[in-house]
Short mmCIF file of C-alpha atoms in Angstrom, two decimals:
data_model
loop_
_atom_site.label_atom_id
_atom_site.label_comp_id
_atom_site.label_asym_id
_atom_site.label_seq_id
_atom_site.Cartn_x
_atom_site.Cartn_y
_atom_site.Cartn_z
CA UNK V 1 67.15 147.96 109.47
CA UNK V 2 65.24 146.37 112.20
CA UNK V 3 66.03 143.00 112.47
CA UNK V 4 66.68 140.21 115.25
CA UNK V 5 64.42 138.28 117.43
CA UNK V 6 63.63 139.78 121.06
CA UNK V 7 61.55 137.08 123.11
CA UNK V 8 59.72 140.14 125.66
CA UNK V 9 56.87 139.55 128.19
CA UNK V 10 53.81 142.07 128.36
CA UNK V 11 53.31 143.47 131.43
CA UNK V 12 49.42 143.52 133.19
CA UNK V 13 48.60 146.57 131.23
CA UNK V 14 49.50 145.06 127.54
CA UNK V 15 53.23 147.20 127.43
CA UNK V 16 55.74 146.11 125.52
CA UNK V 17 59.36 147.04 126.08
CA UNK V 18 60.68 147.86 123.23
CA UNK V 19 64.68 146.06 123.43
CA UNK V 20 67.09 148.54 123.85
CA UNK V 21 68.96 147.78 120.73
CA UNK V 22 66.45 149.34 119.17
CA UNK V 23 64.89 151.49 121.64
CA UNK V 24 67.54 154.82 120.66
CA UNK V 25 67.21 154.36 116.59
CA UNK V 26 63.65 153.91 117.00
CA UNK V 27 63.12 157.02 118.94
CA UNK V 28 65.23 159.14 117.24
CA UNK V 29 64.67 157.91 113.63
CA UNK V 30 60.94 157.56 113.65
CA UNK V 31 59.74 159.68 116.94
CA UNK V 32 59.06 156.83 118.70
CA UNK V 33 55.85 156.72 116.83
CA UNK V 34 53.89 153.52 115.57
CA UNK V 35 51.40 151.69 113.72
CA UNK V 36 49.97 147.87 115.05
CA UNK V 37 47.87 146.32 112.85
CA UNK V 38 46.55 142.53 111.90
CA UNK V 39 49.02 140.43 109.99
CA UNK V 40 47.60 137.78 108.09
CA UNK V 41 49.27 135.11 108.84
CA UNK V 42 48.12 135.82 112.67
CA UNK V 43 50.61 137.78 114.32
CA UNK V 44 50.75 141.62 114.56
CA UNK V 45 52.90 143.99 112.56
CA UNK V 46 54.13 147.32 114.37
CA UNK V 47 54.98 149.70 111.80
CA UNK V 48 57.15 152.66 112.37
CA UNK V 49 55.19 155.76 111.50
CA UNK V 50 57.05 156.78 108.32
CA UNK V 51 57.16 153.19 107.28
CA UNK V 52 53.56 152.42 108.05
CA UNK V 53 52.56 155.40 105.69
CA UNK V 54 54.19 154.03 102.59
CA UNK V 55 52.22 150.19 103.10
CA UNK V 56 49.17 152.15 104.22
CA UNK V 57 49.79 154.07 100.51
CA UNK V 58 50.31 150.85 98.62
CA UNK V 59 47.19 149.13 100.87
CA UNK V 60 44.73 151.61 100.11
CA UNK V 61 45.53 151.93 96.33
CA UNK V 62 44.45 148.25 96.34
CA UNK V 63 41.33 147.38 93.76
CA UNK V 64 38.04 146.95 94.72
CA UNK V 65 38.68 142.78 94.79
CA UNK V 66 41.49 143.21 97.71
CA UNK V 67 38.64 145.57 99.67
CA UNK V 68 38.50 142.80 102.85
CA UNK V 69 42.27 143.21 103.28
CA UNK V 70 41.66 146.90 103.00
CA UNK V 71 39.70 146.60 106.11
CA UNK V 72 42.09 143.78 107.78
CA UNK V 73 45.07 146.17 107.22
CA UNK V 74 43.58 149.46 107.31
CA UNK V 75 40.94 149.35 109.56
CA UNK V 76 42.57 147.48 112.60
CA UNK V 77 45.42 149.86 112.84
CA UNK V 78 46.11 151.74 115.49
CA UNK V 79 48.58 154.52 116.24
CA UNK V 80 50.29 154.36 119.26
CA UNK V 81 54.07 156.01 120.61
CA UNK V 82 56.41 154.36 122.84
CA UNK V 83 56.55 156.36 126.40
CA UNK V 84 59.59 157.90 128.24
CA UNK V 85 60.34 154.02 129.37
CA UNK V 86 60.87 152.34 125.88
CA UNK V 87 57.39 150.51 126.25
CA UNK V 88 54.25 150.57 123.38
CA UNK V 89 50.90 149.35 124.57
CA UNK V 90 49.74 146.68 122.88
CA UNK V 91 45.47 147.57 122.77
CA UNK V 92 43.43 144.21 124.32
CA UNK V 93 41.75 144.09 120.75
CA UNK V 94 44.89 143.62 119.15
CA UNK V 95 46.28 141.17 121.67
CA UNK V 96 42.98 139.09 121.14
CA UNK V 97 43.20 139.27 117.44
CA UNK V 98 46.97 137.44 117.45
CA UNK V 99 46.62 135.42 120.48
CA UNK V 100 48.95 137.30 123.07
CA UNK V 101 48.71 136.96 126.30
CA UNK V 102 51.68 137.26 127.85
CA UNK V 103 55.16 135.63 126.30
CA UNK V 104 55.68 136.94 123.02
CA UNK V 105 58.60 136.92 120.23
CA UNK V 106 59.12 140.36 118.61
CA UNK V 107 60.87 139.94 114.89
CA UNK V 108 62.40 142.58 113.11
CA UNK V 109 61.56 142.46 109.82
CA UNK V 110 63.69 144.97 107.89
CA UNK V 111 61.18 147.83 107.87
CA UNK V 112 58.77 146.95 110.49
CA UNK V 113 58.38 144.08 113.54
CA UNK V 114 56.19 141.08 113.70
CA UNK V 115 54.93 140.90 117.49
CA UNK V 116 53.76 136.62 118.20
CA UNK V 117 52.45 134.53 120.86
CA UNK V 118 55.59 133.19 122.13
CA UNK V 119 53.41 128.94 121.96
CA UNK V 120 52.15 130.05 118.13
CA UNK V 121 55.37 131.50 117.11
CA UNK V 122 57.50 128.59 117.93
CA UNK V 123 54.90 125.57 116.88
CA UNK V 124 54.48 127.69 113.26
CA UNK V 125 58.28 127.84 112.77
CA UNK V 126 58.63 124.25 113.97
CA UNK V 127 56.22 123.57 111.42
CA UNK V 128 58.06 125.23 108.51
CA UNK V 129 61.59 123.93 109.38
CA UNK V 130 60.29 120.13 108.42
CA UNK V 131 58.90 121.25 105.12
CA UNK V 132 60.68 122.20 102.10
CA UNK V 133 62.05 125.21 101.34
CA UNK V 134 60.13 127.26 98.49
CA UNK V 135 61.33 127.23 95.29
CA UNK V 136 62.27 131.05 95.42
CA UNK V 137 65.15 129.76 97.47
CA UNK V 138 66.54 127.00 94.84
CA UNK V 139 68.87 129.23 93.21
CA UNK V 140 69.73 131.14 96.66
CA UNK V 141 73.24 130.45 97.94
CA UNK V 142 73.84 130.67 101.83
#
């Protein structure tokens, strides 16, 4: 289960170190293999390979009507695998597309990681926090 937030800086070439709590499950569960793509609500999702292949499944059995996502999800990915260091390269497209420059906040997720601009990540959740909670979470106990 990858969960936990990591707040990491890229380095001049886009890197990302992956944090070593989950540097030696990563590499040994999933072959230190990934998929980045576009998340919609403007961040980036890094999938690990085996994990990325069961949403790219469900994605691309989509209707005709969801065909834009189709091309958000499908067509931005890109495969990547973390190097003998623990670090993933983050492309300059992708970076662009979320916002990332250089402080970021990496999110596990359960299954996969949410990588944010550190500024966009922190104003969004800042944002939430003074709203109400959604109803899904009216009958949830903590």
């Amino acid at each position: 289960m990858l969960q936990g937030a990591s707040f990491l800086a890229l380095d001049a070439k886009g890197r990302l170190s992956v944090p070593a709590r989950h540097r030696e499950s990563l590499g040994a569960d999933y072959s230190g293999r990934f998929t980045l793509t576009k998340h919609p609500h403007g961040c980036l999702m890094i999938f690990p390979l085996n994990e990325w292949e069961k949403f790219r499944e469900r994605i691309a059995s989509l209707p005709m009507q969801a065909q834009w996502w189709k091309r958000i999800f499908l067509g931005n990915a890109m495969d990547i695998e973390m190097d003998a260091t623990g670090r993933i390269l983050v492309s300059p497209e992708l970076r662009k597309a979320a916002g990332i420059s250089k402080d970021t906040v990496l999110l596990g997720m359960g299954n996969y990681f949410e990588l944010w601009d550190a500024a966009t990540y922190a104003a969004q959740e800042a944002e939430q926090m003074k709203g109400e909670m959604p109803d899904v979470f009216k009958d949830f106990s903590f």
